[in-house]
Coordinates of C-alpha atoms and ligand atoms in Angstrom, one line a residue:
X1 CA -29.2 41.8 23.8
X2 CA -29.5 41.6 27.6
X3 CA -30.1 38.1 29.2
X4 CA -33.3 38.7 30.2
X5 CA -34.6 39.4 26.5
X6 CA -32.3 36.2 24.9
X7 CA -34.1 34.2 27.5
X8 CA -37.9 35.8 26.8
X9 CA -36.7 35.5 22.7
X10 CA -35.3 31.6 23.4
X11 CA -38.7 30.4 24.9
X12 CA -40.8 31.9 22.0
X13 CA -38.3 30.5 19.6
X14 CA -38.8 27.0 21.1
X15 CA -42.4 27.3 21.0
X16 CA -42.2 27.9 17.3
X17 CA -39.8 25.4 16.8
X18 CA -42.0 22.6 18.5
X19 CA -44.7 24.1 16.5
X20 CA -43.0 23.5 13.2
X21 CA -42.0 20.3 14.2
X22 CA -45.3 19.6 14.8
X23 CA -46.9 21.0 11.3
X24 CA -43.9 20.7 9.3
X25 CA -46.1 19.0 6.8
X26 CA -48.7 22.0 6.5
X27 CA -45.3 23.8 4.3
X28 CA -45.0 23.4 0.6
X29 CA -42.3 21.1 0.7
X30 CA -40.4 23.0 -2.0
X31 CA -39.9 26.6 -1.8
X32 CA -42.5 28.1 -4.4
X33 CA -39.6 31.1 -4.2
X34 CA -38.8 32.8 -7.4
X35 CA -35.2 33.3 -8.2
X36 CA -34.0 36.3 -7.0
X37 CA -37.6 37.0 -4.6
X38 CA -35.9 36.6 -1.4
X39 CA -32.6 38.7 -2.2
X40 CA -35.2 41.8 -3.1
X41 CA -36.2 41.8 -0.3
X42 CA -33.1 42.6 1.9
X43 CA -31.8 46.0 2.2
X44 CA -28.6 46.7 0.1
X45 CA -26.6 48.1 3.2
X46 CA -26.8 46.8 6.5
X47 CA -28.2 48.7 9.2
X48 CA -26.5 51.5 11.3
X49 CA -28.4 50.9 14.0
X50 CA -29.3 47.9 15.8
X51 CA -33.2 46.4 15.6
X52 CA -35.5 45.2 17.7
X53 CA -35.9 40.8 18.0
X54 CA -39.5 41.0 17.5
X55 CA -38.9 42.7 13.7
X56 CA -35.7 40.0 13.0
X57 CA -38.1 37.6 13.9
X58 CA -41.2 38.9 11.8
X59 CA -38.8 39.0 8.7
X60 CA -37.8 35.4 9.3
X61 CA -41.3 34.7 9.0
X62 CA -42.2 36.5 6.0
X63 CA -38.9 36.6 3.9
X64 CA -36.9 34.0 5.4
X65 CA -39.7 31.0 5.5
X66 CA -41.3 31.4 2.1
X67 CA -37.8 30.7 0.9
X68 CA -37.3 27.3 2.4
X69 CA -37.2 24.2 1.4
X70 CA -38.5 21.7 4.4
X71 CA -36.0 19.2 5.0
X72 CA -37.7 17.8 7.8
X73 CA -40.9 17.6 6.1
X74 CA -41.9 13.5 6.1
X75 CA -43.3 13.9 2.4
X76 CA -39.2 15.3 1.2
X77 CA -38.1 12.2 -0.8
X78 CA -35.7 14.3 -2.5
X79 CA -31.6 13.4 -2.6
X80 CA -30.6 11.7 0.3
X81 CA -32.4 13.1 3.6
X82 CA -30.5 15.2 6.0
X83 CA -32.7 14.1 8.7
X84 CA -32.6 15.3 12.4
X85 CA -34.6 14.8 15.3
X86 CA -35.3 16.7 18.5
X87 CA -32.5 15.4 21.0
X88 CA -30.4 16.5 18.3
X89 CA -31.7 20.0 18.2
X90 CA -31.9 20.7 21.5
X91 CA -28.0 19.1 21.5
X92 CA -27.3 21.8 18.6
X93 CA -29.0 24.9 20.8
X94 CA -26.2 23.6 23.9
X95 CA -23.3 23.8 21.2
X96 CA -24.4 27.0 19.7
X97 CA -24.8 28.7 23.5
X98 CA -21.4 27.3 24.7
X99 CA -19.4 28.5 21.3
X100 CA -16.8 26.3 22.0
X101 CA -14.0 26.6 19.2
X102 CA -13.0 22.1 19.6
X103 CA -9.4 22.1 17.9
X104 CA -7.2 20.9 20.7
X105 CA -8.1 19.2 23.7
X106 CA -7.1 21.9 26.3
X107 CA -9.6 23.8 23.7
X108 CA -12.5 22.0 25.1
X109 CA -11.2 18.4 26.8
X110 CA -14.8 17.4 27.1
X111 CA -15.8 17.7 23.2
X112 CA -12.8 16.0 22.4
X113 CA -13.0 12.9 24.8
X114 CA -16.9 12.9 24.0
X115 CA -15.9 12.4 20.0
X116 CA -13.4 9.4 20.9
X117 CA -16.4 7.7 22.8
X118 CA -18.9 8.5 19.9
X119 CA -17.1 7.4 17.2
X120 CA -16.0 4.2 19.4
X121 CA -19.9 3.7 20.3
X122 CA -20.6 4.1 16.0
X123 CA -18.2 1.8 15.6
X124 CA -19.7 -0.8 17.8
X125 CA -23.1 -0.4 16.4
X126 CA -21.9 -0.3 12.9
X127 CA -19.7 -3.7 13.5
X128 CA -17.0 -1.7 12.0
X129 CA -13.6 -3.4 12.9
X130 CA -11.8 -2.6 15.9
X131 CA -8.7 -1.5 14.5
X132 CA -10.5 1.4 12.9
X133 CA -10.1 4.5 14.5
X134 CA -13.0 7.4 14.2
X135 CA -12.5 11.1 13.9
X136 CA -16.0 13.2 13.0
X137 CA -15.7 15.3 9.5
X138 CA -18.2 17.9 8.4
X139 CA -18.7 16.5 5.3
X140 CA -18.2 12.7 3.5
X141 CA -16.5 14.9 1.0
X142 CA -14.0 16.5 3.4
X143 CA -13.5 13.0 4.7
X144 CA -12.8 11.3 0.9
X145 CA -10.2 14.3 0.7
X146 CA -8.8 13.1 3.7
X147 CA -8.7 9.6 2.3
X148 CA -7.1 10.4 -0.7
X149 CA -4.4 13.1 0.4
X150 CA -3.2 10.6 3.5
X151 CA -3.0 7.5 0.2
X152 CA -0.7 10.2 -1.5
X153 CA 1.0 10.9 1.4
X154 CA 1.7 7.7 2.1
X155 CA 2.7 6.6 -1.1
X156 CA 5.2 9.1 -1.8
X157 CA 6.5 8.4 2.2
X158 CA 5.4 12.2 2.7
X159 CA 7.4 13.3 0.0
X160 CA 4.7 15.5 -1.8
X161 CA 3.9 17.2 1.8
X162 CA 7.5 18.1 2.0
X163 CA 8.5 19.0 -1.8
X164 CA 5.5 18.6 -4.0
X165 CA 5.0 16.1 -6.9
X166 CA 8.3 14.6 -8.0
X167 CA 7.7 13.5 -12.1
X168 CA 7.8 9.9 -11.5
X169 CA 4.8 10.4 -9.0
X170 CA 2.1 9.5 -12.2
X171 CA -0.5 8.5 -9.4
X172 CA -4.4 7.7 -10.7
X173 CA -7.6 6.8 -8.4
X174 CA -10.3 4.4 -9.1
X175 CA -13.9 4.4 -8.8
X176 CA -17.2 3.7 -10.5
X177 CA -19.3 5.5 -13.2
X178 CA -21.6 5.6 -10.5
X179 CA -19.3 7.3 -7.8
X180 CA -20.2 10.4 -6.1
X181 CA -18.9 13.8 -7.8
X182 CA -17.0 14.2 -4.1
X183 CA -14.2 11.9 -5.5
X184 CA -13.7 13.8 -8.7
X185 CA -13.4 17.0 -6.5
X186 CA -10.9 15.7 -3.6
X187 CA -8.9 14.1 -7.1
X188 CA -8.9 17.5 -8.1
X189 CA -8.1 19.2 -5.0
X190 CA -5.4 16.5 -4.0
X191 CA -3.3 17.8 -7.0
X192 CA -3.8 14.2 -8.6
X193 CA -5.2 15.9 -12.1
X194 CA -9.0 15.2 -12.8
X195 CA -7.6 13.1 -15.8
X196 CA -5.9 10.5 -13.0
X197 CA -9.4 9.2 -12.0
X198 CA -10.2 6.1 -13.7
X199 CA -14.1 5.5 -14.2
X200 CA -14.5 2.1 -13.7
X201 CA -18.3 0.4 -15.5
X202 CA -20.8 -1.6 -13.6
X203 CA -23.1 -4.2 -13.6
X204 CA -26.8 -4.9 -14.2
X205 CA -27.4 -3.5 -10.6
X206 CA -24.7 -0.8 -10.8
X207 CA -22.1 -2.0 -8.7
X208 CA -18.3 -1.6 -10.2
X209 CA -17.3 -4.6 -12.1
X210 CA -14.0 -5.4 -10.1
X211 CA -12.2 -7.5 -13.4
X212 CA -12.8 -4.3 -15.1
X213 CA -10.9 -2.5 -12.4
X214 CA -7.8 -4.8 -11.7
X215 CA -7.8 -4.5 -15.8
X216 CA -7.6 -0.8 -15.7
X217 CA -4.8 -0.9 -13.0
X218 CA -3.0 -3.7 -14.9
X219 CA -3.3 -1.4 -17.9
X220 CA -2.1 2.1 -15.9
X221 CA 1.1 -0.2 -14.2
X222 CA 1.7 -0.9 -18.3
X223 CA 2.1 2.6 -19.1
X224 CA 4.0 3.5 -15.9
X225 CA 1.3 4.9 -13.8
X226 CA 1.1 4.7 -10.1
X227 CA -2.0 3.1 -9.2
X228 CA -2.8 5.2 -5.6
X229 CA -6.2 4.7 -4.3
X230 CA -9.4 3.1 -4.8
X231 CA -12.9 4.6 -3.7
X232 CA -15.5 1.9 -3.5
X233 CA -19.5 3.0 -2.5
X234 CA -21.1 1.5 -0.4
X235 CA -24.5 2.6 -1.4
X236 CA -24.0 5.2 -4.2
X237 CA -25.8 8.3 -4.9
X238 CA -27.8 7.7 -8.3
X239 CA -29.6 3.9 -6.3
X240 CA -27.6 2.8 -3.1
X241 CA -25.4 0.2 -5.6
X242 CA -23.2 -1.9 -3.4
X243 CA -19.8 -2.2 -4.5
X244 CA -18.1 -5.4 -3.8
X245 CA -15.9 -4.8 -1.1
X246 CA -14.1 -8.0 -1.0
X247 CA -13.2 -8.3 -4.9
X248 CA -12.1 -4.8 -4.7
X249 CA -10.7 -5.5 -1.2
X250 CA -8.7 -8.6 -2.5
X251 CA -7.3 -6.5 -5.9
X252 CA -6.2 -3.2 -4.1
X253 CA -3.4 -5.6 -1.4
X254 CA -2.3 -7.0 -4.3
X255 CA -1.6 -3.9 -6.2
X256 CA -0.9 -2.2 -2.7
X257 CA -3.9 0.4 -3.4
X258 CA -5.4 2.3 -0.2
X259 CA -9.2 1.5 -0.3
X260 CA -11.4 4.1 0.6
X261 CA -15.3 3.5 1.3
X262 CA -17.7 6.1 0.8
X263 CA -20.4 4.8 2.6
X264 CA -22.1 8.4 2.8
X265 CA -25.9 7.6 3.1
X266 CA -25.7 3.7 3.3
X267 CA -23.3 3.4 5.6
X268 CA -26.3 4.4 8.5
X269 CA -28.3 0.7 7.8
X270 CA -24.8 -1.1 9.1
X271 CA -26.7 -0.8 12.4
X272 CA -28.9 -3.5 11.4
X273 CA -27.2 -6.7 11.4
X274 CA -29.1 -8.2 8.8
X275 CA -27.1 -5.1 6.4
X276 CA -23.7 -6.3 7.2
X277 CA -23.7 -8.1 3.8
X278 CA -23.1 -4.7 2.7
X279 CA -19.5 -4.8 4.0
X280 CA -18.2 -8.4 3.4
X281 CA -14.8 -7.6 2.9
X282 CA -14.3 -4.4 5.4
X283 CA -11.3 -5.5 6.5
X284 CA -8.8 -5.2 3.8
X285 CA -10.0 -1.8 3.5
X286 CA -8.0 1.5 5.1
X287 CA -10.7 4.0 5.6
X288 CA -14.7 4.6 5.3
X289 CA -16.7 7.5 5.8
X290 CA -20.7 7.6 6.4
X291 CA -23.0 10.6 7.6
X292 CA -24.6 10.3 10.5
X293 CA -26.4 13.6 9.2
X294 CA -27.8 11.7 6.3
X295 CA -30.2 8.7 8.3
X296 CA -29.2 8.5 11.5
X297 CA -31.2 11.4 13.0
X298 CA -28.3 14.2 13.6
X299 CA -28.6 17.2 12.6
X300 CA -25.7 18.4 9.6
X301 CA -23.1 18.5 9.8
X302 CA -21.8 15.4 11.4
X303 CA -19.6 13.0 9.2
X304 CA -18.1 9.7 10.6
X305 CA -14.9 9.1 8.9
X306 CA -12.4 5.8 9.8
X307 CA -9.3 5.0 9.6
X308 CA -6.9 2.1 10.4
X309 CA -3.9 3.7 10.1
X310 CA -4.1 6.7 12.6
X311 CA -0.7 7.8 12.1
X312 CA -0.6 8.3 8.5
X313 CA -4.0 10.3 8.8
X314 CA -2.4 12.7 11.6
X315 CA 1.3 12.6 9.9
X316 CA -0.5 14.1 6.7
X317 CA -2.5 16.8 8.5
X318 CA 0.2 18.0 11.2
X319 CA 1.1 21.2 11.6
X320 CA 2.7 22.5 15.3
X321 CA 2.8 26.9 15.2
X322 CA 4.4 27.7 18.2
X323 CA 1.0 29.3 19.4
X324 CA -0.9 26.2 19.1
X325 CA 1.6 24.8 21.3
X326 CA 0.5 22.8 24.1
X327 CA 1.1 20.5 27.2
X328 CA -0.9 17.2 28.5
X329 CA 0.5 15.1 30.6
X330 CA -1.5 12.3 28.9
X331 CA -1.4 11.4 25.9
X332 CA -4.8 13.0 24.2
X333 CA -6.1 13.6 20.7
X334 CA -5.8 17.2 19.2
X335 CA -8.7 16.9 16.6
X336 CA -7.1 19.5 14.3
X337 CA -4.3 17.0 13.3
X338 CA -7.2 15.0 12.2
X339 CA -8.3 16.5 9.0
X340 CA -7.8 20.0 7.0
X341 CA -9.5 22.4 9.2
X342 CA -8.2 24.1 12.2
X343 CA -11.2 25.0 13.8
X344 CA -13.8 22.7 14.9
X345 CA -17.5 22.5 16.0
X346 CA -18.3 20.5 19.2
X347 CA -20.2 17.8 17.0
X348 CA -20.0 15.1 19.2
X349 CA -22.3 16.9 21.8
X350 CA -25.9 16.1 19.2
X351 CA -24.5 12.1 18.7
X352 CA -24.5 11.5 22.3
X353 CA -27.8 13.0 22.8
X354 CA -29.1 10.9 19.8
X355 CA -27.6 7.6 20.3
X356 CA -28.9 7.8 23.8
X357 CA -32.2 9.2 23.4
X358 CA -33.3 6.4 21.0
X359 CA -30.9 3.6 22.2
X360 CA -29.5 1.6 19.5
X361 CA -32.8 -0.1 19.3
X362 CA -34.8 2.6 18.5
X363 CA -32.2 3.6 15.7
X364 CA -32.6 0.2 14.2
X365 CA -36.4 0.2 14.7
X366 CA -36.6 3.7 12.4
X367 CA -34.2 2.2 10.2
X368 CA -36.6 -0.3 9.6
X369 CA -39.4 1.1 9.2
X370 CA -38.2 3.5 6.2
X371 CA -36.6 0.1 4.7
X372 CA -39.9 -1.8 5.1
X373 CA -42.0 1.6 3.6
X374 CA -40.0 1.3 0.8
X375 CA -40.1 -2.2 -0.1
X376 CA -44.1 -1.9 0.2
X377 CA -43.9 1.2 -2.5
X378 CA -41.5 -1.4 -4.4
X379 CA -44.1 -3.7 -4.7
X380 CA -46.2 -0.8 -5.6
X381 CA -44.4 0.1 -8.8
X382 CA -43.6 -3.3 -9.6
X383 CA -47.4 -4.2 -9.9
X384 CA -48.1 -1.2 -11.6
X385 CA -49.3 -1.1 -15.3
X386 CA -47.7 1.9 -16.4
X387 CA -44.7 2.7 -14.0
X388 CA -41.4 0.7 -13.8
X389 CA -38.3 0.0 -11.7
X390 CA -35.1 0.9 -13.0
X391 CA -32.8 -0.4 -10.1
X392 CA -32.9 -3.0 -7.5
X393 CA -33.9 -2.0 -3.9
X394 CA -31.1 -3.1 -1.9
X395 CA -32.2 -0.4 1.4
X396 CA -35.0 2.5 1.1
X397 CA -33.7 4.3 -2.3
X398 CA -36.7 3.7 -5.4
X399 CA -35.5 4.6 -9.0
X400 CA -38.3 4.2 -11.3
X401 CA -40.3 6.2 -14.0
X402 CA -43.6 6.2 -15.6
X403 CA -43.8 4.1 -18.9
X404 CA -47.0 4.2 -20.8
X405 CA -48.3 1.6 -23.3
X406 CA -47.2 2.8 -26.7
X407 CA -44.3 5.3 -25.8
X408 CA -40.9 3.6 -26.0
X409 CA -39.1 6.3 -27.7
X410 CA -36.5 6.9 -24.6
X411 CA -36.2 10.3 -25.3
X412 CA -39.7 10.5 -25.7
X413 CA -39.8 8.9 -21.8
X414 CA -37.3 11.3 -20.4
X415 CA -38.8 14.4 -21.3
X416 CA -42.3 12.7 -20.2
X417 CA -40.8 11.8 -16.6
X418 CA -38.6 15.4 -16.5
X419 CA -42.1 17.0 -16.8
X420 CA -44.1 14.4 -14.6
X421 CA -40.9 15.0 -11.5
X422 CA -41.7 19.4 -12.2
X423 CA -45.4 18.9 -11.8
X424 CA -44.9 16.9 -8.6
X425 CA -42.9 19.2 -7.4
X426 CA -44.5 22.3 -7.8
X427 CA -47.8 21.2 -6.2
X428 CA -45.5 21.4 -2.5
X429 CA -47.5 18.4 -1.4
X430 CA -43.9 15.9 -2.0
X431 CA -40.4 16.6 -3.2
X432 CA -38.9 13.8 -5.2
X433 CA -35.2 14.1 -7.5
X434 CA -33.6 12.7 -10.1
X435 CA -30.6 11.2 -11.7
X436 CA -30.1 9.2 -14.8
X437 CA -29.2 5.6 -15.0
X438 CA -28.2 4.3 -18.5
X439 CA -29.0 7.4 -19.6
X440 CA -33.2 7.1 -18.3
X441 CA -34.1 9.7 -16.5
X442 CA -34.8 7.8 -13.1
X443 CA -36.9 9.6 -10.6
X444 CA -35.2 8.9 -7.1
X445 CA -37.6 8.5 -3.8
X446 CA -35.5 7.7 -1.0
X447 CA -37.8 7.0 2.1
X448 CA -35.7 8.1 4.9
X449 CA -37.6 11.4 7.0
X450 CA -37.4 10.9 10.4
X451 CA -41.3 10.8 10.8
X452 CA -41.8 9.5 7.7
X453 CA -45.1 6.8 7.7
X454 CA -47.3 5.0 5.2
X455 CA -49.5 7.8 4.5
X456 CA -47.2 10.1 3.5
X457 CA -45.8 7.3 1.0
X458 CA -48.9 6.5 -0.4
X459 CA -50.1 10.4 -0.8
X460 CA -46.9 10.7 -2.8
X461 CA -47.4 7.9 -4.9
X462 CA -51.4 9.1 -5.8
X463 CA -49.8 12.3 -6.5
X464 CA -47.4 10.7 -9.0
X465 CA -50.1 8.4 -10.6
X466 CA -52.6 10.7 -11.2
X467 CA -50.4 14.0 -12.2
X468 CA -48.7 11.5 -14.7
X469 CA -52.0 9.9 -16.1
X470 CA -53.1 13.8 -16.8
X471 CA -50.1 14.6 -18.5
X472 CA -50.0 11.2 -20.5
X473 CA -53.9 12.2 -21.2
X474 CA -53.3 15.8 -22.6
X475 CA -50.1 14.7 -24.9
X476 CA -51.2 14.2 -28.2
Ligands
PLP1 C1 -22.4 8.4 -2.0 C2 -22.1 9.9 -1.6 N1 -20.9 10.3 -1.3 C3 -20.7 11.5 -0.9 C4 -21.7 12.4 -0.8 C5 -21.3 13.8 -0.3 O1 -21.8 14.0 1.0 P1 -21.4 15.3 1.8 O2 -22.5 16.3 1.5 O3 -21.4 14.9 3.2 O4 -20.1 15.8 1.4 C6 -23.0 12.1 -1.1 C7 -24.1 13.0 -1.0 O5 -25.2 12.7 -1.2 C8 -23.2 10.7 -1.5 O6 -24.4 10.3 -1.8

């Protein structure tokens, strides 16, 4: 492609890119796409010889589009959001055009020096202690395996790095029923065994019981275990639970357990002081991850992960080939040390552009506003005569279900809310999940889009009523 036509091809592309923006709205906000629709229509071979822009771009409009679902879409209450925003896009278009490959300093001193700041400007705005230190991850999951391989590694004083498990090395993790599925993967992954995670229950509101967890360690000490690491969420997947930091803080240093936070969606509202609650106790933790990716405007990937004890993090990771061998005369950060992958994207580049496009201020003033949304629908479903809460509201994550007079077979209710969620769903005016709490099926709406407003809440919630007051009407 010669400069001329990227350039004409970039300006149309913004165009359309400001126009989605715009209308993202107009788009079901599911794909409608049947399995297999959008594979048919892509040739079996690639092509010998090269195409034109103008048909690339037609077939992302016809093939490619249909099949999307619209993240960005302000009526997608679906999972956690992945929200972005424009400074953060037009940060991503810089990264993509400068292709720079961020693994060592001399690879790109600027990325690297820009991540240091970022992460020390998230810290400050997070009220994070100062004796963490930030590194950005891809992924919360990436960072939890970081978490738990650098808790083995220090454990075992870097034995298992050097000559793999020794049989005295029985080590088990700890986390909640509630947990993300992350910390059963890194488990796996770290070589631990999926049986060495201990599932710890929780409370009325779904935050892990710590007595039941310094029982469960009492118990694995007992039979000769090595109690290694304990993940606590800070805001967990299936309703934003809070895990008490503190108990679990206090019962980790006496066993000598690293504590790891996954803070993955949560983690975000530490910017508003009036959150901190959330992390009474942060200090006699050794690492915690959040997602700047998930509600805090970035586009994903972009993964905040600290730790206190720098050393053991890089010790774990290290790895010198002569041809990544290189010279500073200061002492500087080499990124790949920092985590499992060699190669890095210049990540920092889209926080800069966000942080400083909205100020802290403005972060905390979106923030807000989704938290006060939801507390508003809150009130909505608590008032109402035929839906109900399942789980307390502790930021902008609503579990609740539709319960109508006369049904209180639970099965009965799941498959009534199972087929209320699909119905929602397939009309592309809002995208809702689920999850199951107590075994309920719990239809999640987490109010978190970057434009998100009131009418988009309260469209969603009509939608709800009324598709679940026809269904209730045609059951016999
Ligand atoms: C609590 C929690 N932890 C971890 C993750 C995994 O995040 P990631 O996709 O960044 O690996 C999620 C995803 O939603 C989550 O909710």
């Amino acid at each position: 492609m010669k400069n001329s036509d990227f350039r004409a091809h970039a300006h149309r592309l913004v165009d359309w890119m400001a126009d989605y923006l715009e209308h993202v709205d107009a788009y079901p906000v599911r794909s409608p796409a049947a399995p297999r629709s959008i594979i048919r229509q892509i040739p079996e071979l690639p092509p010998q010889e090269g195409e034109q822009f103008d048909a690339l771009f037609r077939d992302f409009t016809t093939i490619i589009l249909p099949g999307i679902t619209h993240w960005q879409s302000p009526a997608f209450f679906g999972y956690f959001p992945a929200n972005s925003s424009p400074p953060s896009v037009l940060a991503e278009m810089l990264t993509a055009t400068l292709g720079a490959q961020c693994m060592s300093w001399i690879t790109s001193p600027a990325a690297t020096e820009l991540e240091e700041r970022m992460m020390e400007w998230l810290r400050t705005m997070t009220g994070l202690p100062a004796s963490f230190t930030g590194v950005i991850q891809d992924t919360a999951s990436t960072a939890t395996l970081c978490a738990i391989l650098t808790a083995r590694e220090a454990a075992s004083r870097y034995a298992v790095n050097q000559m793999g498990f020794a049989p005295s090395m029985r080590f088990t993790c700890y986390a909640s029923c509630e947990a993300h599925s992350s910390i059963e993967k890194a488990v796996k992954i770290a070589g631990l065994g999926k049986e060495s995670l201990r599932t710890i229950p929780v409370d009325r509101t779904f935050a892990m019981i710590p007595e039941e967890l310094e029982k469960r360690i009492r118990e694995d000490l007992e039979r000769g275990y090595r109690p290694l690491c304990a993940i606590a969420a800070l805001g967990t997947t299936g309703s934003t639970a809070i895990d008490p930091l503190r108990s679990i803080g206090e019962i980790c240093r006496r066993h000598s357990l690293w504590l790891h936070v996954d803070a993955a969606y949560a983690g975000s509202a530490l910017i508003l002081p009036e959150k901190r609650w959330m992390m009474d106790g942060i200090e006699l933790t050794d690492s915690f991850v959040f997602n700047p990716h998930k509600w805090l405007l970035t586009n994903f990937d972009c993964s905040a992960y600290f730790v206190r004890d720098v050393e053991a993090l890089v010790r774990t990771f290290e790895i010198l080939p002569e041809y990544l061998k290189t010279s500073e005369p200061e002492r500087v950060n080499n990124y790949r040390d920092w985590g499992i992958q060699l190669g890095r994207r210049f990540r920092a580049l889209k926080l800069w552009f966000v942080i400083r496009s909205y100020g802290t201020l403005g972060l905390q003033e979106r923030l807000r506003h989704h938290i006060a949304l939801a507390a508003a629908q809150g009130e909505r479903i608590r008032t109402s005569s035929d839906f109900e809460l399942l789980a307390p509201i502790p930021l902008n994550t609503l579990c609740f279900r539709f319960h109508p007079a006369g049904v209180d077979d639970e099965e009965e209710l799941n498959r009534i809310n199972a087929e209320l969620l699909e119905h929602v769903n397939r009309t592309g005016k809002a995208f809702l999940t689920h999850t199951r709490l107590r075994g309920a099926f719990t239809i999640r709406m987490v109010i978190g889009q970057t434009e998100v407003q009131e009418t988009h809440v309260r469209a969603a919630w009509d939608l709800l009523q009324t598709t679940a007051r026809t269904l209730a009407r045609q059951t016999p």
